[in-house]
Amino acid sequence: MVQPGLTNTPHLPRHVVQIKESSSSPNGKSVIFTVWTWFTYLLAGFLFGFALEKAKVYLPSVIIGQMRWEQYSMLIVFMTATLVGLLAVSILEKLGICKRSAKPPLAFLGENYFRGFGNNLIGGLLIGFGMSLSGACPGTVLVQIGFATSRASKFGTKKPVETLDSPSFSALAIACVACLAGFPLLWYGTTRIPWRSQLQQDMITDFLRAPAARPEVVSNPFQNIGDVELDFTRPAWSPFVSGLAIGGTQVISILITGSVIGASSVFPYIGAVIMTRLDRRWEKTAPFYKDYRDMSSSFRFSVGMVFGGLCSSLTSGLVYGAGLAAKPVAGSLLFTPAQVSRLVGGGILLVYGSRIAGGCTSGHGLSGMAQLSVASFITVAFMFLGGTLMAFLVGPI
C-alpha cells in the first residue's frame, strides 16, 4: 500500500501538505484527475517493485539468511533506503513542502503496558516470525508475483505521536548526522560482504528447491556487477545502489502521489472488497474493514509493484529455474506438506502482524523510520528480534 496521503490541512499554509495515515478513492473528481491518480500510484509502485527486484531482497534465502545473520545484503538495502527517505522527508519538511505525520503507537494491552506500544511490540514479533517462516514480507510477496510470471484501530488505541527529534535537535540535523555516518559505512559494507556469490547460491536454492550438487558447473551471473553500477539490464544491483534506488522511489512517491511507501494494507483492502460484496451486514459482522474499503490506492500501488518486478526480471538477462545452472541439479520444484504448512502459517502471521502493528517492513521500516516515528523503530526492532528467534528455530525453508 501507499500509506499516508499528503493533503492540505487548515492549520498549515496552503502550499504545505501533511502526510496522512490513510488514502482513499477520490469522489466526485473529474475523469482526468482520476486517471492521473491511477497513473501516479501505478508509477510509484512500478518503480518500487523494479528496485526491489533488482535488490533481490524478495528471495526467501536472502530474507532468512539475514534473520540468521549469515548475510547482510538485506540489511544494507534496508538501511540505505531508510536513510535516503529520512534525508528527503526532512529536507522537504524544512522547505515547507510537506509535514511529517509519523505513525502513532498502538496500545494492544492498554496504555499502562509497554508504555502504550503493545501493538507495535507484538505485531513486530509476529511479522518477524512470519518472515522467517515464509521467507517473505507483505511487500516482497508482490514482487515475487511479478517475478514469477495504516491503520489498526480495531486492535488498540492510538496515543499522540512520539518522534525522536526535539526542538534542540531537529529531524534534519538527525538526518544529516545519520547520513554522514551511515552512507560511508553501508557502502564499505557492500564492498566487503560476498553478496555476488551469496545471490548465486540463493537463486539456485530458491528456484531449484535444492542446494547445487555441482556448484562448479554454475556460472555466476552476478560476478561482473559493480558496487556502484546502475544498469537497468543487469540481473541485480549492489545492496548499496539498490537501497539508494528504493529510497529514491520514496521521494518520487511523495512528490507525485503525496504519499509514502507501504505495502501491507492491500491485503485488508482486498478482504474489504470481498466482504462488502458477500455480506450485506458486514458493518456489524466485520467492522474492521470499514477503515480499508476505500483504500483503492493501495491496490493501484500493488499492481504497479507486480509489473515493476516483472519488468525488472524480464530485462535482467537471467533465465530462472533450472536454466540458471549449466546442468539441472537434483531436487524437486514441489513443496512437501511440512513446507506448505510453514509457508501458510508464515503468511498468516505476516498479514495479521502487520495489521496489529499498523504497518510492515515498508510502512514502518522505510517510511515510519524515515519520519522518526518511535512506534516504527520499536516495531522494526521487534521484527528483527522475532525473525532472528524463529529463523534459528526452524532454519532455512
Coordinates of C-alpha atoms in Angstrom, one line a residue:
M1 CA 0.0 0.0 0.0
V2 CA 1.0 3.6 -0.3
Q3 CA 0.2 4.8 3.1
P4 CA -0.1 8.3 4.4
G5 CA -1.5 10.8 1.8
L6 CA -0.2 14.3 1.8
T7 CA -3.2 16.6 1.9
N8 CA -3.8 20.3 2.6
T9 CA -4.7 20.9 6.3
P10 CA -6.4 24.0 7.8
H11 CA -3.5 24.7 10.3
L12 CA -0.8 24.7 7.6
P13 CA -0.1 27.2 4.8
R14 CA -1.9 26.4 1.6
H15 CA 1.2 25.2 -0.2
V16 CA 2.2 22.8 2.6
V17 CA 0.8 19.3 2.6
Q18 CA 0.8 16.8 5.6
I19 CA 1.4 13.1 5.5
K20 CA -1.8 11.4 6.5
E21 CA -2.5 7.8 7.7
S22 CA -5.0 6.9 5.0
S23 CA -5.6 7.3 1.4
S24 CA -9.0 6.8 -0.2
S25 CA -10.5 6.9 -3.6
P26 CA -11.4 10.4 -4.9
N27 CA -15.1 11.1 -5.0
G28 CA -16.7 13.5 -7.4
K29 CA -13.5 14.2 -9.2
S30 CA -13.0 14.7 -13.0
V31 CA -12.0 11.8 -15.2
I32 CA -8.7 13.4 -15.9
F33 CA -8.0 13.7 -12.1
T34 CA -9.0 10.0 -11.6
V35 CA -6.7 8.8 -14.5
W36 CA -3.8 10.9 -13.2
T37 CA -4.3 9.5 -9.7
W38 CA -4.3 5.9 -11.0
F39 CA -1.2 6.7 -13.1
T40 CA 0.8 8.2 -10.2
Y41 CA 0.2 5.3 -7.9
L42 CA 0.9 2.8 -10.6
L43 CA 4.1 4.6 -11.5
A44 CA 5.2 4.8 -7.8
G45 CA 4.5 1.1 -7.3
F46 CA 6.2 0.2 -10.6
L47 CA 9.4 2.0 -9.6
F48 CA 9.4 0.4 -6.1
G49 CA 8.8 -3.1 -7.5
F50 CA 11.5 -2.6 -10.1
A51 CA 14.1 -1.5 -7.5
L52 CA 13.1 -4.3 -5.1
E53 CA 13.6 -7.0 -7.8
K54 CA 17.0 -5.6 -8.6
A55 CA 17.9 -5.7 -5.0
K56 CA 16.9 -9.4 -4.9
V57 CA 15.6 -9.0 -1.3
Y58 CA 12.5 -10.9 -2.3
L59 CA 14.4 -14.2 -2.4
P60 CA 13.5 -16.3 0.6
S61 CA 17.1 -17.3 1.2
V62 CA 18.1 -13.7 1.4
I63 CA 15.4 -12.9 4.0
I64 CA 16.1 -16.0 6.1
G65 CA 19.8 -15.6 5.7
Q66 CA 19.6 -12.1 7.1
M67 CA 17.4 -13.2 10.0
R68 CA 20.0 -15.9 10.8
W69 CA 22.7 -13.1 10.4
E70 CA 24.6 -15.2 7.9
Q71 CA 24.4 -12.5 5.2
Y72 CA 23.8 -8.8 5.3
S73 CA 22.7 -7.6 1.9
M74 CA 19.1 -7.2 3.0
L75 CA 20.2 -5.0 6.0
I76 CA 22.3 -2.8 3.8
V77 CA 19.5 -2.3 1.3
F78 CA 17.0 -1.6 4.1
M79 CA 19.2 0.9 6.0
T80 CA 20.4 2.7 2.9
A81 CA 16.8 3.2 1.7
T82 CA 15.7 4.4 5.1
L83 CA 18.5 7.0 5.3
V84 CA 17.6 8.3 1.8
G85 CA 13.9 8.6 2.9
L86 CA 14.9 10.2 6.2
L87 CA 17.0 12.8 4.5
A88 CA 14.4 13.5 1.8
V89 CA 11.5 13.9 4.2
S90 CA 13.5 16.1 6.5
I91 CA 14.5 18.4 3.6
L92 CA 11.0 18.6 2.2
E93 CA 9.6 19.5 5.6
K94 CA 12.3 22.1 6.1
L95 CA 11.5 23.6 2.7
G96 CA 7.8 23.8 3.7
I97 CA 6.7 21.4 1.0
C98 CA 5.3 18.7 3.3
K99 CA 4.9 18.0 7.0
R100 CA 5.5 14.7 8.7
S101 CA 2.8 12.6 10.2
A102 CA 4.7 9.8 11.8
K103 CA 3.0 6.5 12.8
P104 CA 1.4 6.7 16.3
P105 CA 1.9 4.0 18.9
L106 CA -0.8 1.4 19.2
A107 CA -1.8 0.1 22.7
F108 CA -2.7 -3.6 22.4
L109 CA -2.9 -4.2 26.1
G110 CA -3.7 -0.6 27.1
E111 CA -1.5 2.4 27.7
N112 CA -0.2 1.1 31.0
Y113 CA 1.6 -1.8 29.3
F114 CA 4.8 -1.4 27.3
R115 CA 4.3 2.4 27.5
G116 CA 1.4 2.1 25.1
F117 CA 3.5 0.4 22.4
G118 CA 1.9 -3.0 22.8
N119 CA 0.6 -3.4 19.3
N120 CA 4.0 -2.4 17.8
L121 CA 5.8 -4.8 20.0
I122 CA 3.5 -7.8 19.5
G123 CA 2.9 -7.0 15.8
G124 CA 6.6 -6.6 15.1
L125 CA 7.3 -10.0 16.7
L126 CA 4.6 -11.7 14.6
I127 CA 5.8 -10.1 11.4
G128 CA 9.4 -11.3 12.2
F129 CA 8.0 -14.8 12.9
G130 CA 6.2 -14.8 9.6
M131 CA 9.2 -13.5 7.6
S132 CA 11.4 -16.4 8.8
L133 CA 8.7 -19.0 8.3
S134 CA 7.7 -17.8 4.8
G135 CA 10.9 -16.2 3.5
A136 CA 8.8 -13.1 2.5
C137 CA 7.2 -9.9 3.7
P138 CA 4.0 -8.2 2.6
G139 CA 5.8 -6.1 0.0
T140 CA 8.2 -8.7 -1.4
V141 CA 5.3 -11.1 -2.0
L142 CA 4.0 -8.7 -4.6
V143 CA 7.5 -8.6 -6.3
Q144 CA 7.6 -12.4 -6.1
I145 CA 4.3 -12.5 -8.0
G146 CA 5.6 -10.2 -10.7
F147 CA 8.9 -12.1 -10.8
A148 CA 7.3 -15.4 -11.1
T149 CA 5.1 -14.6 -14.1
S150 CA -2.4 2.3 8.1
R151 CA -4.5 1.9 10.4
A152 CA -5.4 -0.7 13.1
S153 CA -8.0 0.9 15.3
K154 CA -9.7 -2.4 15.9
F155 CA -6.7 -3.7 17.8
G156 CA -6.0 -0.9 20.1
T157 CA -6.0 2.8 20.9
K158 CA -3.6 5.4 19.5
K159 CA -1.6 7.7 21.6
P160 CA -0.2 11.0 20.4
V161 CA 2.7 10.5 18.0
E162 CA 6.2 10.3 19.5
T163 CA 9.2 11.1 17.4
L164 CA 13.0 11.1 18.0
D165 CA 13.6 14.7 17.1
S166 CA 13.3 17.6 19.5
P167 CA 13.4 21.4 19.4
S168 CA 17.1 21.3 20.2
F169 CA 17.9 18.6 17.7
S170 CA 15.7 18.8 14.6
A171 CA 14.8 16.0 12.2
L172 CA 17.1 17.5 9.5
A173 CA 20.0 17.5 11.9
I174 CA 19.4 13.9 12.8
A175 CA 19.1 13.0 9.1
C176 CA 22.4 14.8 8.3
V177 CA 24.4 13.1 11.1
A178 CA 22.9 9.7 10.3
C179 CA 23.6 10.0 6.6
L180 CA 27.2 11.3 7.1
A181 CA 27.9 8.3 9.3
G182 CA 25.7 5.7 7.6
F183 CA 26.3 6.1 3.9
P184 CA 30.1 5.5 4.0
L185 CA 29.7 2.5 6.3
L186 CA 26.9 1.0 4.2
W187 CA 29.0 1.5 1.0
Y188 CA 32.0 -0.1 2.7
G189 CA 29.8 -3.0 3.8
T190 CA 28.7 -3.5 0.3
T191 CA 32.4 -3.8 -0.9
R192 CA 33.2 -6.3 1.9
I193 CA 30.3 -8.8 2.0
P194 CA 30.3 -11.6 -0.6
W195 CA 26.8 -10.6 -1.9
R196 CA 27.6 -11.8 -5.5
S197 CA 28.3 -15.4 -4.5
Q198 CA 25.5 -15.4 -2.0
L199 CA 23.0 -14.3 -4.6
Q200 CA 24.1 -17.0 -6.9
Q201 CA 23.6 -19.7 -4.3
D202 CA 20.3 -18.1 -3.1
M203 CA 19.0 -18.2 -6.7
I204 CA 20.0 -21.9 -7.1
T205 CA 18.5 -22.8 -3.7
D206 CA 15.2 -21.0 -4.1
F207 CA 14.4 -21.9 -7.7
L208 CA 15.7 -25.5 -7.8
R209 CA 14.5 -26.3 -4.3
A210 CA 17.8 -27.9 -3.5
P211 CA 21.4 -26.8 -3.0
A212 CA 23.6 -27.1 -6.0
A213 CA 25.2 -30.6 -6.1
R214 CA 27.9 -29.4 -8.5
P215 CA 28.5 -25.6 -8.0
E216 CA 31.4 -25.7 -10.4
V217 CA 29.0 -26.1 -13.4
V218 CA 27.1 -23.0 -12.5
S219 CA 28.3 -19.7 -14.0
N220 CA 27.7 -16.7 -11.7
P221 CA 25.6 -14.1 -13.5
F222 CA 26.2 -11.5 -10.7
Q223 CA 30.0 -11.6 -10.8
N224 CA 30.5 -8.6 -13.1
I225 CA 28.2 -6.2 -11.3
G226 CA 29.9 -3.1 -10.0
D227 CA 29.5 -1.9 -6.4
V228 CA 28.1 1.5 -7.6
E229 CA 26.7 0.5 -11.0
L230 CA 23.1 1.4 -12.0
D231 CA 22.4 -0.6 -15.2
F232 CA 18.8 -1.5 -15.9
T233 CA 19.8 -4.5 -17.9
R234 CA 21.9 -6.1 -15.2
P235 CA 20.5 -9.1 -13.3
A236 CA 20.8 -7.2 -10.0
W237 CA 22.3 -4.1 -8.4
S238 CA 24.6 -4.0 -5.4
P239 CA 22.9 -3.7 -2.0
F240 CA 24.0 -0.1 -1.6
V241 CA 22.8 1.0 -5.0
S242 CA 19.6 -0.9 -4.6
G243 CA 19.0 0.9 -1.3
L244 CA 19.6 4.3 -3.0
A245 CA 17.1 3.4 -5.7
I246 CA 14.4 2.3 -3.3
G247 CA 15.0 5.4 -1.2
G248 CA 14.7 7.4 -4.5
T249 CA 11.3 5.8 -5.1
Q250 CA 10.2 7.1 -1.7
V251 CA 11.0 10.7 -2.8
I252 CA 9.2 10.2 -6.1
S253 CA 6.1 8.7 -4.3
I254 CA 5.9 11.7 -2.0
L255 CA 6.2 14.2 -4.9
I256 CA 3.8 12.6 -7.3
T257 CA 1.2 10.9 -5.0
G258 CA 1.6 12.8 -1.8
S259 CA 2.1 9.5 0.0
V260 CA 4.9 7.5 1.4
I261 CA 5.6 3.9 0.6
G262 CA 3.9 0.9 2.3
A263 CA 2.6 -2.5 1.2
S264 CA 0.6 -4.4 3.8
S265 CA -2.8 -2.6 3.6
V266 CA -3.6 -4.0 0.1
F267 CA -4.4 -7.3 1.9
P268 CA -7.2 -5.9 4.1
Y269 CA -8.4 -3.8 1.2
I270 CA -8.9 -6.9 -0.9
G271 CA -10.6 -8.5 2.1
A272 CA -12.8 -5.5 2.4
V273 CA -13.8 -5.6 -1.3
I274 CA -14.8 -9.3 -1.0
M275 CA -16.5 -9.0 2.4
T276 CA -18.6 -5.9 1.5
R277 CA -19.9 -7.7 -1.6
L278 CA -20.7 -11.0 0.0
D279 CA -22.1 -9.9 3.3
R280 CA -24.8 -7.2 3.4
R281 CA -24.4 -6.9 7.2
W282 CA -20.6 -6.5 7.1
E283 CA -20.7 -3.3 9.1
K284 CA -21.9 -5.3 12.0
T285 CA -20.2 -8.7 11.4
A286 CA -16.9 -7.3 10.1
P287 CA -16.5 -3.7 11.1
F288 CA -12.7 -4.0 10.8
Y289 CA -13.0 -3.5 7.1
K290 CA -14.6 -0.1 7.4
D291 CA -11.1 1.6 7.5
Y292 CA -9.9 -0.2 4.4
R293 CA -12.8 -0.4 1.9
D294 CA -11.9 2.9 0.2
M295 CA -8.2 2.4 0.1
S296 CA -8.1 1.6 -3.6
S297 CA -4.8 3.5 -3.8
S298 CA -3.1 0.6 -2.1
F299 CA -4.3 -1.7 -4.9
R300 CA -3.1 0.6 -7.6
F301 CA 0.3 0.8 -5.9
S302 CA 0.5 -3.0 -5.6
V303 CA -0.4 -3.6 -9.2
G304 CA 2.4 -1.3 -10.1
M305 CA 4.8 -3.3 -7.9
V306 CA 3.8 -6.5 -9.6
F307 CA 4.5 -5.1 -13.1
G308 CA 7.7 -3.4 -11.8
G309 CA 9.1 -6.7 -10.6
L310 CA 8.0 -8.4 -13.8
C311 CA 9.7 -5.8 -16.0
S312 CA 12.9 -5.9 -13.9
S313 CA 13.1 -9.7 -14.2
L314 CA 12.4 -9.7 -18.0
T315 CA 15.2 -7.2 -18.6
S316 CA 17.7 -8.8 -16.2
G317 CA 19.1 -11.2 -18.7
L318 CA 18.6 -14.1 -16.3
V319 CA 17.0 -17.4 -17.2
Y320 CA 15.4 -18.5 -13.9
G321 CA 14.7 -22.0 -12.6
A322 CA 16.8 -24.8 -14.0
G323 CA 18.2 -22.6 -16.7
L324 CA 20.3 -20.7 -14.1
A325 CA 22.6 -23.8 -13.9
A326 CA 24.5 -25.3 -16.8
K327 CA 23.0 -28.6 -15.8
P328 CA 19.9 -29.2 -13.7
V329 CA 20.7 -30.3 -10.2
A330 CA 18.9 -32.9 -8.1
G331 CA 15.8 -31.7 -6.4
S332 CA 12.1 -31.1 -6.8
L333 CA 10.1 -28.0 -7.5
L334 CA 7.3 -29.4 -5.4
F335 CA 6.8 -28.4 -1.7
T336 CA 6.4 -31.0 1.0
P337 CA 3.3 -30.9 3.3
A338 CA 5.6 -29.5 6.1
Q339 CA 6.8 -26.7 3.8
V340 CA 3.3 -25.8 2.7
S341 CA 2.2 -25.6 6.4
R342 CA 5.2 -23.5 7.2
L343 CA 4.5 -21.1 4.3
V344 CA 0.8 -20.8 5.0
G345 CA 1.4 -20.2 8.7
G346 CA 4.1 -17.6 7.9
G347 CA 1.7 -15.8 5.5
I348 CA -1.0 -15.6 8.2
L349 CA 1.4 -14.2 10.8
L350 CA 2.8 -11.7 8.3
V351 CA -0.6 -10.2 7.4
Y352 CA -2.1 -10.4 10.9
G353 CA 1.1 -9.0 12.5
S354 CA 1.2 -6.1 10.1
R355 CA -2.4 -5.1 10.9
I356 CA -1.7 -5.3 14.6
A357 CA 1.4 -3.2 14.3
G358 CA -0.2 -0.8 11.7
G359 CA 2.4 -1.4 9.1
C360 CA 5.1 -3.8 7.8
T361 CA 8.8 -3.6 6.7
S362 CA 7.8 -0.9 4.2
G363 CA 5.3 1.1 6.1
H364 CA 7.2 1.1 9.4
G365 CA 10.7 0.4 8.2
L366 CA 11.2 2.5 5.1
S367 CA 8.5 5.2 5.8
G368 CA 7.9 5.2 9.5
M369 CA 11.6 5.3 10.5
A370 CA 12.1 8.0 7.8
Q371 CA 9.7 10.1 9.8
L372 CA 11.5 9.3 13.0
S373 CA 8.4 7.6 14.5
V374 CA 9.2 5.9 17.8
A375 CA 6.5 3.3 17.2
S376 CA 8.2 2.4 13.9
F377 CA 11.6 2.0 15.5
I378 CA 10.1 -0.3 18.1
T379 CA 8.1 -2.3 15.5
V380 CA 11.2 -2.8 13.3
A381 CA 13.4 -3.8 16.3
F382 CA 11.0 -6.5 17.4
M383 CA 10.5 -7.5 13.8
F384 CA 14.2 -8.4 13.6
L385 CA 14.1 -9.9 17.1
G386 CA 11.2 -12.2 16.2
G387 CA 12.7 -13.0 12.8
T388 CA 16.0 -14.0 14.4
L389 CA 14.5 -16.2 17.0
M390 CA 12.3 -18.0 14.5
A391 CA 15.0 -18.3 11.9
F392 CA 17.3 -20.1 14.3
L393 CA 14.4 -22.3 15.5
V394 CA 13.2 -23.5 12.1
G395 CA 16.2 -23.0 9.8
P396 CA 16.0 -22.4 6.0
I397 CA 13.0 -23.5 4.0

